[in-house]
mmCIF file of C-alpha atoms in Angstrom:
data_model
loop_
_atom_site.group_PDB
_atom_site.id
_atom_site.type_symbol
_atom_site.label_atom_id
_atom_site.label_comp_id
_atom_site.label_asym_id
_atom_site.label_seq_id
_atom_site.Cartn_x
_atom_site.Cartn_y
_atom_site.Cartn_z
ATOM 1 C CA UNK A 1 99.722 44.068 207.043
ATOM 2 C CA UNK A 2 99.370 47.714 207.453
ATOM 3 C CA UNK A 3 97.165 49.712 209.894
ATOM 4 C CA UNK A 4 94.756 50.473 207.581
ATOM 5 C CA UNK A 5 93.960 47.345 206.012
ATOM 6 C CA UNK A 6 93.718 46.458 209.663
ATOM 7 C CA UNK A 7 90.631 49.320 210.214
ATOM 8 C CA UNK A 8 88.837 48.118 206.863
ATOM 9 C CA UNK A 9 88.839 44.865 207.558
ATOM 10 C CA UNK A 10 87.434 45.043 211.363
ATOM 11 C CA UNK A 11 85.323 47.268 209.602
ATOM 12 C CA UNK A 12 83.894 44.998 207.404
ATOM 13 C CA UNK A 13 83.884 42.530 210.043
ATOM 14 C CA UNK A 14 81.574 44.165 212.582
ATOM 15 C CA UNK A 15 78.093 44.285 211.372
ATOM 16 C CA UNK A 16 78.474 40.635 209.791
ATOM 17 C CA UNK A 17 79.979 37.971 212.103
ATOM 18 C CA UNK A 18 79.564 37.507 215.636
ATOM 19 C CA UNK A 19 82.485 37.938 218.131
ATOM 20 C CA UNK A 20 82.504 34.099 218.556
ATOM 21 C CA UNK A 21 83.593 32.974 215.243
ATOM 22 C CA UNK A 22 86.028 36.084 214.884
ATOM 23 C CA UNK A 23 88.994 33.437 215.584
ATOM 24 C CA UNK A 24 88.086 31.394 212.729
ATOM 25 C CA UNK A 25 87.203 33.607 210.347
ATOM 26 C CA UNK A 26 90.759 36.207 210.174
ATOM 27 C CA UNK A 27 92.567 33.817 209.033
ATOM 28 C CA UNK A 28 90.334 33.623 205.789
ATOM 29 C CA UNK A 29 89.370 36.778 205.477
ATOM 30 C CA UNK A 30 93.542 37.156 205.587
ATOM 31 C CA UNK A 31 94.194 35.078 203.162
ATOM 32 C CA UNK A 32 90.913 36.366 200.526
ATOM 33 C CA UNK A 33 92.487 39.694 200.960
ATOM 34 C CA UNK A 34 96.067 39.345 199.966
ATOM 35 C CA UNK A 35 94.629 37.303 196.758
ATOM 36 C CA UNK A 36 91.761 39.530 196.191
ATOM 37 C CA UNK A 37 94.179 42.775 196.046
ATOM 38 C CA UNK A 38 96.808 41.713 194.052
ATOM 39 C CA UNK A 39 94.676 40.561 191.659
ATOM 40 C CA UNK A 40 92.696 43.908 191.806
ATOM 41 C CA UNK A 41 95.475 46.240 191.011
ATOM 42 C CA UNK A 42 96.416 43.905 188.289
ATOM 43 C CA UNK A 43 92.875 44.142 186.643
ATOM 44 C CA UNK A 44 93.338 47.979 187.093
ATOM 45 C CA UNK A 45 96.468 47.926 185.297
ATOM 46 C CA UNK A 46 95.763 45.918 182.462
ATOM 47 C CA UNK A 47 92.293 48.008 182.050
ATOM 48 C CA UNK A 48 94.770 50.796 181.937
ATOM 49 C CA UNK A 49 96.971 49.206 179.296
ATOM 50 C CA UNK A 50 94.054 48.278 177.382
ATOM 51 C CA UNK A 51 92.766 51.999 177.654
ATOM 52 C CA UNK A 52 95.794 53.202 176.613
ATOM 53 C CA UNK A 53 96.398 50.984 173.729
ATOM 54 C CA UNK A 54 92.692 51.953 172.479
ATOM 55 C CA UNK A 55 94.046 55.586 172.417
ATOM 56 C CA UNK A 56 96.590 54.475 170.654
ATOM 57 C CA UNK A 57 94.948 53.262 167.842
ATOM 58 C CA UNK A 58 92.249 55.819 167.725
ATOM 59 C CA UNK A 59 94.755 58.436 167.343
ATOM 60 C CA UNK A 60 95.031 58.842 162.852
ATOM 61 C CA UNK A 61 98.870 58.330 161.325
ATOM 62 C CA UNK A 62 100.435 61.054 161.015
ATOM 63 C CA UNK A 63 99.327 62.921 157.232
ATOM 64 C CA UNK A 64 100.402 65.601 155.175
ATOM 65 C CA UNK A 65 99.639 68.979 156.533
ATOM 66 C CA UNK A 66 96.573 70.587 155.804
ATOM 67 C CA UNK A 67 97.368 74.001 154.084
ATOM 68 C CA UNK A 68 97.504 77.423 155.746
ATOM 69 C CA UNK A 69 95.657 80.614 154.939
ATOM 70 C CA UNK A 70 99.191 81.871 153.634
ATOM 71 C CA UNK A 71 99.564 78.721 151.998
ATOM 72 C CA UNK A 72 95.972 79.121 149.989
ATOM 73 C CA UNK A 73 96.976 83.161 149.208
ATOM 74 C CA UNK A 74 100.395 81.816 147.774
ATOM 75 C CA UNK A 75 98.751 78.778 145.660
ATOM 76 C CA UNK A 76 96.427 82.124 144.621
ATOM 77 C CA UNK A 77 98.614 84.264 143.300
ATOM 78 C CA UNK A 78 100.695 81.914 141.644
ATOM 79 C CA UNK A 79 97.066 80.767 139.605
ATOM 80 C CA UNK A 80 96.737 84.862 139.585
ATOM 81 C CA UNK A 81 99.751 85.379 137.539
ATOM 82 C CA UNK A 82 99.614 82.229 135.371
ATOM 83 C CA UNK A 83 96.256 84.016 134.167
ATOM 84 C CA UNK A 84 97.925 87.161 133.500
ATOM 85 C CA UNK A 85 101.039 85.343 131.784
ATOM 86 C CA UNK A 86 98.426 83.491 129.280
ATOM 87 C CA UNK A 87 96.339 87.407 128.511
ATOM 88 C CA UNK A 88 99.966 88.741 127.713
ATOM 89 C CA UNK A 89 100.616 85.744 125.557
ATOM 90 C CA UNK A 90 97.370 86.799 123.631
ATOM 91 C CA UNK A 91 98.219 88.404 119.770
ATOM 92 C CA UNK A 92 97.635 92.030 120.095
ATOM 93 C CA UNK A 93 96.699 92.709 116.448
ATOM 94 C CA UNK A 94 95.904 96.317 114.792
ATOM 95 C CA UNK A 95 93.127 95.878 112.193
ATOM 96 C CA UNK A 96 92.006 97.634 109.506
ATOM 97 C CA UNK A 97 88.709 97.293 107.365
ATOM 98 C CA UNK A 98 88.039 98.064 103.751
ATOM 99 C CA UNK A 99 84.557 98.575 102.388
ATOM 100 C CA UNK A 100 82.625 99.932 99.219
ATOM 101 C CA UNK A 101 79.013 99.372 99.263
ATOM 102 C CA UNK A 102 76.704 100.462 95.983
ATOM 103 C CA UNK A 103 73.621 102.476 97.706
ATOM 104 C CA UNK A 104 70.620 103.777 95.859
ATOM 105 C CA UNK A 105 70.431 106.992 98.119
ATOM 106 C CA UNK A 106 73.758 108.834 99.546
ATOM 107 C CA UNK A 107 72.283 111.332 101.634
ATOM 108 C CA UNK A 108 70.140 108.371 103.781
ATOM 109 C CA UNK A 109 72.876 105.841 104.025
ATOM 110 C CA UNK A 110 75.042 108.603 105.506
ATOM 111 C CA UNK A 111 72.688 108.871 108.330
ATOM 112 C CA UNK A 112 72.969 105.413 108.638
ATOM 113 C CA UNK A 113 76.446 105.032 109.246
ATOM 114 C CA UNK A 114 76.536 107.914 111.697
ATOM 115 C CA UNK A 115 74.056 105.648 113.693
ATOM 116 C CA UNK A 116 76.016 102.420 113.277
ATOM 117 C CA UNK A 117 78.700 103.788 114.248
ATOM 118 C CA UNK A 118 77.338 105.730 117.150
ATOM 119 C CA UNK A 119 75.657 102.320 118.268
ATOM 120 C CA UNK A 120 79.137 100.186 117.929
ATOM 121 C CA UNK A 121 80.707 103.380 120.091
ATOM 122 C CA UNK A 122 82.933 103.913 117.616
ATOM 123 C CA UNK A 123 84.028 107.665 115.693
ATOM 124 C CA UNK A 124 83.793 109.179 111.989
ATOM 125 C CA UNK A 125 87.550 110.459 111.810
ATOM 126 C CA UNK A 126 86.928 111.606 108.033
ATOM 127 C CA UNK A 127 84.108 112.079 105.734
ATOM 128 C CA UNK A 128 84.609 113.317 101.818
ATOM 129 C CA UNK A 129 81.966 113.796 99.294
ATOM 130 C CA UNK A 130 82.898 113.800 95.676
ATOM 131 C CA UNK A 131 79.915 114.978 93.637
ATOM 132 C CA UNK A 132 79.793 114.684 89.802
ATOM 133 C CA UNK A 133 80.356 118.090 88.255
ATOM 134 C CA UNK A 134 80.114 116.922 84.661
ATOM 135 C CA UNK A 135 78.666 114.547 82.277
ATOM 136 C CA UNK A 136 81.460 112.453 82.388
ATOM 137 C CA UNK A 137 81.210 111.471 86.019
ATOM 138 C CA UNK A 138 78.254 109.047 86.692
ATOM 139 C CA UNK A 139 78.859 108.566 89.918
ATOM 140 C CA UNK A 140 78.574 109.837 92.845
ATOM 141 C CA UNK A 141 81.219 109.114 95.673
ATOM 142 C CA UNK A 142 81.176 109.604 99.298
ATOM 143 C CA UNK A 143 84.450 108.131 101.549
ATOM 144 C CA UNK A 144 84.819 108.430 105.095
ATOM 145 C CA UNK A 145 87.393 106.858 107.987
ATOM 146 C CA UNK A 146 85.588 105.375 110.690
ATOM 147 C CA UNK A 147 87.005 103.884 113.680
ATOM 148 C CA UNK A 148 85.479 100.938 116.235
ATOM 149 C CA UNK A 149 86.562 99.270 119.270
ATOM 150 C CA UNK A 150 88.032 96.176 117.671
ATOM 151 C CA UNK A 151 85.324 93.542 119.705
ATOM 152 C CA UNK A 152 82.764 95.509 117.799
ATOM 153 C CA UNK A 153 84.809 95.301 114.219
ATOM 154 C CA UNK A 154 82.639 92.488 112.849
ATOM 155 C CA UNK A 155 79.184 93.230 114.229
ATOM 156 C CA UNK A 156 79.836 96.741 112.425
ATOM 157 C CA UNK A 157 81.197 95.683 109.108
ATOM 158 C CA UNK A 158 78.388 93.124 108.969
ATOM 159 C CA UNK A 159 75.630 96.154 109.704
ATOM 160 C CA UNK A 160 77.194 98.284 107.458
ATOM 161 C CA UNK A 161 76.879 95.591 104.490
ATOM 162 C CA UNK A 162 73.159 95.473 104.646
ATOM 163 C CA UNK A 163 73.150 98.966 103.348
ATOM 164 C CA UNK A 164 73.653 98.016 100.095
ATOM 165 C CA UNK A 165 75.622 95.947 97.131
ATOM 166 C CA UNK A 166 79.046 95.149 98.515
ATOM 167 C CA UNK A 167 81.185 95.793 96.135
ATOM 168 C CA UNK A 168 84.666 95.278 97.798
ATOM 169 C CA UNK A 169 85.383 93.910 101.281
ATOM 170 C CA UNK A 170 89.042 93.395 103.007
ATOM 171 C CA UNK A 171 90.279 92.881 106.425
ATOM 172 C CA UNK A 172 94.119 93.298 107.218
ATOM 173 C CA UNK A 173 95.920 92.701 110.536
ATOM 174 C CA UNK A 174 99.463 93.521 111.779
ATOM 175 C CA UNK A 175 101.040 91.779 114.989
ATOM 176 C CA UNK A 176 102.742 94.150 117.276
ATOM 177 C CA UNK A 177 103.044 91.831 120.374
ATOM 178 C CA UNK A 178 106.495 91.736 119.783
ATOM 179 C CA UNK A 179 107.326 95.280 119.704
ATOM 180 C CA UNK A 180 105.173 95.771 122.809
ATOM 181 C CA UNK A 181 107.167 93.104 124.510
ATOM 182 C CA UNK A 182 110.433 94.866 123.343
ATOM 183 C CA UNK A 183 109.511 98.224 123.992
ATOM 184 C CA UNK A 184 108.574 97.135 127.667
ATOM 185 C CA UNK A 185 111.565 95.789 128.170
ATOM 186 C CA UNK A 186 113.535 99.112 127.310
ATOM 187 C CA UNK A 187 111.450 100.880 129.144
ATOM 188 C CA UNK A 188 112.181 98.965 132.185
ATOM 189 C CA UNK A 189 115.873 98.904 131.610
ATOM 190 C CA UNK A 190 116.190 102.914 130.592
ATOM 191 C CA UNK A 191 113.885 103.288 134.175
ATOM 192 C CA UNK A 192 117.201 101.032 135.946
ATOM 193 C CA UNK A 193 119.223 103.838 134.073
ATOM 194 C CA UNK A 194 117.663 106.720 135.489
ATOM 195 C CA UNK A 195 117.821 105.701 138.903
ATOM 196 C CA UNK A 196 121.710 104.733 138.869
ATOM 197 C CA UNK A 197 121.932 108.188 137.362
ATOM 198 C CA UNK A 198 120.118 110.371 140.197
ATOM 199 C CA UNK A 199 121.734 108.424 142.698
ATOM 200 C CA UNK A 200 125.282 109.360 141.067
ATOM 201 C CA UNK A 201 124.114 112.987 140.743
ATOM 202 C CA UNK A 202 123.292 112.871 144.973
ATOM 203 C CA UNK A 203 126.421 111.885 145.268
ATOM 204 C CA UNK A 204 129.017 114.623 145.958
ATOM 205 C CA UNK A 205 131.639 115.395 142.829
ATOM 206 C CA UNK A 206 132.863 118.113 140.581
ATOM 207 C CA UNK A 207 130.882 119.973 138.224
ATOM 208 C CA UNK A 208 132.130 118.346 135.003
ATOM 209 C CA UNK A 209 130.656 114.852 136.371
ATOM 210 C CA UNK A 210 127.249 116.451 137.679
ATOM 211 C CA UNK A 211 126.843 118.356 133.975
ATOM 212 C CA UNK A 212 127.893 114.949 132.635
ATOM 213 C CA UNK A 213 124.946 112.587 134.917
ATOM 214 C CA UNK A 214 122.254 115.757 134.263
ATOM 215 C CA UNK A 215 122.652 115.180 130.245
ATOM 216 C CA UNK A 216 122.619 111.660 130.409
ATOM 217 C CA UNK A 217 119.470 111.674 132.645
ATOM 218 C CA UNK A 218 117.889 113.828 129.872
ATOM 219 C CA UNK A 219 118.786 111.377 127.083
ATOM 220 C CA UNK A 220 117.459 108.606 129.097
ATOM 221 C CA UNK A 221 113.918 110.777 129.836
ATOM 222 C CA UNK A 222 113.541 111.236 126.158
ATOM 223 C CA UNK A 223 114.194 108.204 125.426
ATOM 224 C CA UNK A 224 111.574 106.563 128.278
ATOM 225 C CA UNK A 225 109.337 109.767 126.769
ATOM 226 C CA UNK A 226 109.250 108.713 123.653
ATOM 227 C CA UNK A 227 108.710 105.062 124.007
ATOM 228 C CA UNK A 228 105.683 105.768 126.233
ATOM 229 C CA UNK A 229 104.196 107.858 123.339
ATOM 230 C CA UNK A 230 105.115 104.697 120.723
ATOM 231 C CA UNK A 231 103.005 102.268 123.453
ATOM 232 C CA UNK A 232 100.115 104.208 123.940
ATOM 233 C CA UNK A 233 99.827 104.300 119.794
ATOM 234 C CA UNK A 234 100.467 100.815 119.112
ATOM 235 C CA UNK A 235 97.653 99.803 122.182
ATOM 236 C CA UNK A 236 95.019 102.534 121.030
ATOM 237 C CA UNK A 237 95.712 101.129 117.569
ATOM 238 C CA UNK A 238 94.870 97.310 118.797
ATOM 239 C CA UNK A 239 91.977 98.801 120.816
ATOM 240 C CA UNK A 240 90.329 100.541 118.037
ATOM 241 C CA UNK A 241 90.130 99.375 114.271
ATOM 242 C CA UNK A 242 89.549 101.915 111.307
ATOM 243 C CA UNK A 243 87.133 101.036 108.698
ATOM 244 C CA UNK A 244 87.782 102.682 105.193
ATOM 245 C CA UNK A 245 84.436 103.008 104.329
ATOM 246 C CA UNK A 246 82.962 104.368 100.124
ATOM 247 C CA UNK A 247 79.480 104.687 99.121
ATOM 248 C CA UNK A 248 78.909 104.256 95.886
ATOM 249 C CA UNK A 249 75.785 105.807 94.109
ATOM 250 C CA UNK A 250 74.853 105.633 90.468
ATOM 251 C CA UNK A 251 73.509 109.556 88.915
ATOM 252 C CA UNK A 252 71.475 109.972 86.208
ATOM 253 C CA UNK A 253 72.208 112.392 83.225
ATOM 254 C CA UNK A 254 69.135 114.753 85.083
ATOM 255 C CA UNK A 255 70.930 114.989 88.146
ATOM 256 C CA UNK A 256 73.753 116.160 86.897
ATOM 257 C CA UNK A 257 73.788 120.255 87.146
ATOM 258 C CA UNK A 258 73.713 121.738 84.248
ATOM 259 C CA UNK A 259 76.616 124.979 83.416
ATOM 260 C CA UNK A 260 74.582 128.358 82.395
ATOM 261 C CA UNK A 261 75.364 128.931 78.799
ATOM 262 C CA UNK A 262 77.296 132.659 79.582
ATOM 263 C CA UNK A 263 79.490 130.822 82.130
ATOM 264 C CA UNK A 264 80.180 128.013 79.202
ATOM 265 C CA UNK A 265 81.015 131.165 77.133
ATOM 266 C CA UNK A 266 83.139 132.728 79.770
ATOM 267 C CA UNK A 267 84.801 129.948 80.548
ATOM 268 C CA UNK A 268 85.684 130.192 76.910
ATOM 269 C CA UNK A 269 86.733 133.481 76.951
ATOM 270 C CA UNK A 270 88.886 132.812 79.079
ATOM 271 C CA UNK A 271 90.390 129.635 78.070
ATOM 272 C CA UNK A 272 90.867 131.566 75.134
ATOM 273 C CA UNK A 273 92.699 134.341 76.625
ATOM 274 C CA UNK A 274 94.558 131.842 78.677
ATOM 275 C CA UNK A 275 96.258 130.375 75.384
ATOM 276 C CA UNK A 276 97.025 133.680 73.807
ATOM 277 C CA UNK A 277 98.935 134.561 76.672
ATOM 278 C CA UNK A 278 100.958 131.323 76.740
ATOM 279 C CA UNK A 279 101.770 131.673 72.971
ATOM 280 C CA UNK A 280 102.756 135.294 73.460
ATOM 281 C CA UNK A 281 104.790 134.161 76.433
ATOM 282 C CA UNK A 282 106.438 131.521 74.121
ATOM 283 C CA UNK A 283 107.592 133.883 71.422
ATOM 284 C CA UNK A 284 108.999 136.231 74.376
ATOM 285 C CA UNK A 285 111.020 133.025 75.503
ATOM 286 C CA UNK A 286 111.948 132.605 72.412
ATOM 287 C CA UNK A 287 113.457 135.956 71.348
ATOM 288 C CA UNK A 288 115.206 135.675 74.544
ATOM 289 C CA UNK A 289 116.632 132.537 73.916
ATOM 290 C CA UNK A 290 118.056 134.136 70.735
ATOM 291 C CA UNK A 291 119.255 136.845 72.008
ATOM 292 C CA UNK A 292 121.232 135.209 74.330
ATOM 293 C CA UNK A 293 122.294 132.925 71.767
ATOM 294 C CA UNK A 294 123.207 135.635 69.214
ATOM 295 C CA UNK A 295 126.877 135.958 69.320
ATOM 296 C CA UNK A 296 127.163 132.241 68.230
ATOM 297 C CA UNK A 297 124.636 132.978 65.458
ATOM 298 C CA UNK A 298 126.476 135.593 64.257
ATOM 299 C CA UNK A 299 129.609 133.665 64.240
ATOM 300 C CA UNK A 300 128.449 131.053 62.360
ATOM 301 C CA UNK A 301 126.607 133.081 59.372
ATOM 302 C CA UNK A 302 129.972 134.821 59.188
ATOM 303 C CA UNK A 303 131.452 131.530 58.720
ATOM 304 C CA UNK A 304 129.387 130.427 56.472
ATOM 305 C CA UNK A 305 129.902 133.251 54.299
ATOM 306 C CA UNK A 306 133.291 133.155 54.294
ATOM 307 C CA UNK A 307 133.348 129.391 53.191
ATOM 308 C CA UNK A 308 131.088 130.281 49.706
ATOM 309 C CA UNK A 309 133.583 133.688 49.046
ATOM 310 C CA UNK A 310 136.818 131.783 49.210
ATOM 311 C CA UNK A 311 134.853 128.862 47.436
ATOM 312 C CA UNK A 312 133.706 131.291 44.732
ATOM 313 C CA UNK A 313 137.244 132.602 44.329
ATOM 314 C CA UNK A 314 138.983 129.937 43.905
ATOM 315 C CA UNK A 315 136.784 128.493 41.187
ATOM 316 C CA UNK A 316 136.752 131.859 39.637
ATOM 317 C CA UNK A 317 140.989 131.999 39.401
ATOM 318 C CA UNK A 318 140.952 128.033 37.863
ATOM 319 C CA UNK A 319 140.870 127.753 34.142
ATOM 320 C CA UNK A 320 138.605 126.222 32.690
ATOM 321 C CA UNK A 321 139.152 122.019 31.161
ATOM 322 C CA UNK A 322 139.181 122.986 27.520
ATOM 323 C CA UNK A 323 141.534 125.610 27.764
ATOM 324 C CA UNK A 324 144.031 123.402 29.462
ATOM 325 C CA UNK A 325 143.623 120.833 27.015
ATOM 326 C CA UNK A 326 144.362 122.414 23.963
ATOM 327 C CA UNK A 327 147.734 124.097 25.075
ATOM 328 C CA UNK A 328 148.904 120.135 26.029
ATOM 329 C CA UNK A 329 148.432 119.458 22.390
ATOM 330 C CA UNK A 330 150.502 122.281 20.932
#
């Protein structure tokens, strides 16, 4: 037994037994004390098991790590550039509208498509008015080009209808994804191109190969030059659609102006003088033609003349069928 198991036991001892009965009681007090500490540590150390154990358990099985903030940008711009993959994979289309509406007034519907059109943000490219100028014409014709953004095509062709009696209506589109797609790709390979070049032309050589890189850099910029020009048609084509837009407008005999009866005789006049001049013109072609012609004209009267002399000769130096017939007979 140690020294101070010794102190806490007397210690315990003092205040509760009497000196008399201290003989009789060590021995017990012994023996509780070797059971009772044993038997504490090992209820300490299975508490301490059990404790640990409990941890144990409590602690979750190992699972699959929870993603990152660079994980969650990553899974983003991969969804990022899906998205942009599928709007590249959408047709780009260049449409064009025609339309020829019957209107009872000209002057008012024009107004009215300037509006439309100024309301769909769209542009009047062309504008042509054919007026009747005689009584044959009954009709009186105005065309114009417009052009729309192509998410407003529809809404305008549809406004535009309810001007009047629509007479003729097509739609037409062309697919130029392709070539967009191609012409990209050029572009990006002829860019490749120019940058092998200038970094062959920093390079140190003889004039003959720096001459030789400088013209083959300005075949490639051309070339990048005008594809560029070719893309930003074909997209400002898709982005805007023309409309080929006619009014139609039925005009009475009244409307039609009427000619002044001395222009009707000057025009006359002069259609007149007009055709004498063109038939003397013709007879001067004509004596030119002969003229130039004459020596062949001459040569064949003159043998034409000679053919009916030797004719005439010969027919004149023959004698005649009775004559020969009666000599036979003598």
């Amino acid at each position: 037994m140690t020294a101070q198991r010794k102190k806490r036991i007397a210690a315990i001892r003092k205040p509760c037994f009497p000196g008399r009965n201290l003989g009789r009681i060590l021995p017990m007090l012994l023996l509780f004390g070797a059971i009772a500490l044993p038997s504490c540590g090992a209820v300490q150390t299975s508490q301490a098991n059990f404790e640990g154990e409990m941890e144990e358990s409590a602690v979750p099985p190992a699972a699959a790590p929870m993603p990152t903030s660079q994980g969650m940008t990553e899974v983003t711009m991969d969804m990022a550039q899906a998205d942009t993959t599928v709007a590249q994979a959408t047709p780009q289309l260049i449409k064009k509208a025609s339309l020829t509406i019957e209107v009872e007034a000209i002057a008012d519907n024009i107004d009215a498509v300037s509006q439309i059109v100024k309301q769909k943000q769209g542009d009047v490219l062309s504008f042509q008015d054919n007026k009747p100028r005689s009584p044959n014409v009954t009709r009186h014709l105005v065309s114009m080009q417009l052009r729309v953004p192509q998410q407003q095509l529809e809404s305008t062709i549809n406004a535009l209808a309810e001007l009047g009696t629509v007479l003729n209506r097509s739609l037409t589109a062309e697919d130029v994804s392709t070539q967009l797609i191609d012409n990209d790709a050029r572009l990006k390979n002829l860019r490749k191109s120019e940058e092998m070049v200038l970094k062959i032309m920093e390079r140190s050589g003889s004039v003959g190969d720096v001459l030789n890189a400088a013209r083959e850099l300005s075949s490639i910029r051309e070339q990048i030059e005008r594809i560029e020009a070719m893309q930003k048609n074909l997209r400002s084509q898709v982005a805007y659609s023309t409309i080929s837009l006619t009014l139609e407008s039925p005009v009475s005999p009244s409307e039609i102006p009427q000619t002044p009866l001395g222009e009707q005789l000057q025009d006359t006049w002069g259609n007149a003088t007009t055709a004498v001049g063109s038939f003397a013109v013709g007879l001067l072609k004509i004596g030119l033609y002969l003229l130039a012609f004459s020596p062949f004209l001459l040569l064949a009267v003159g043998a034409v003349l000679a053919y009916k002399k030797l004719h005439k000769s010969s027919s004149e130096n023959s004698p005649p069928n009775g004559v020969d017939n009666s000599a036979s007979v003598n």
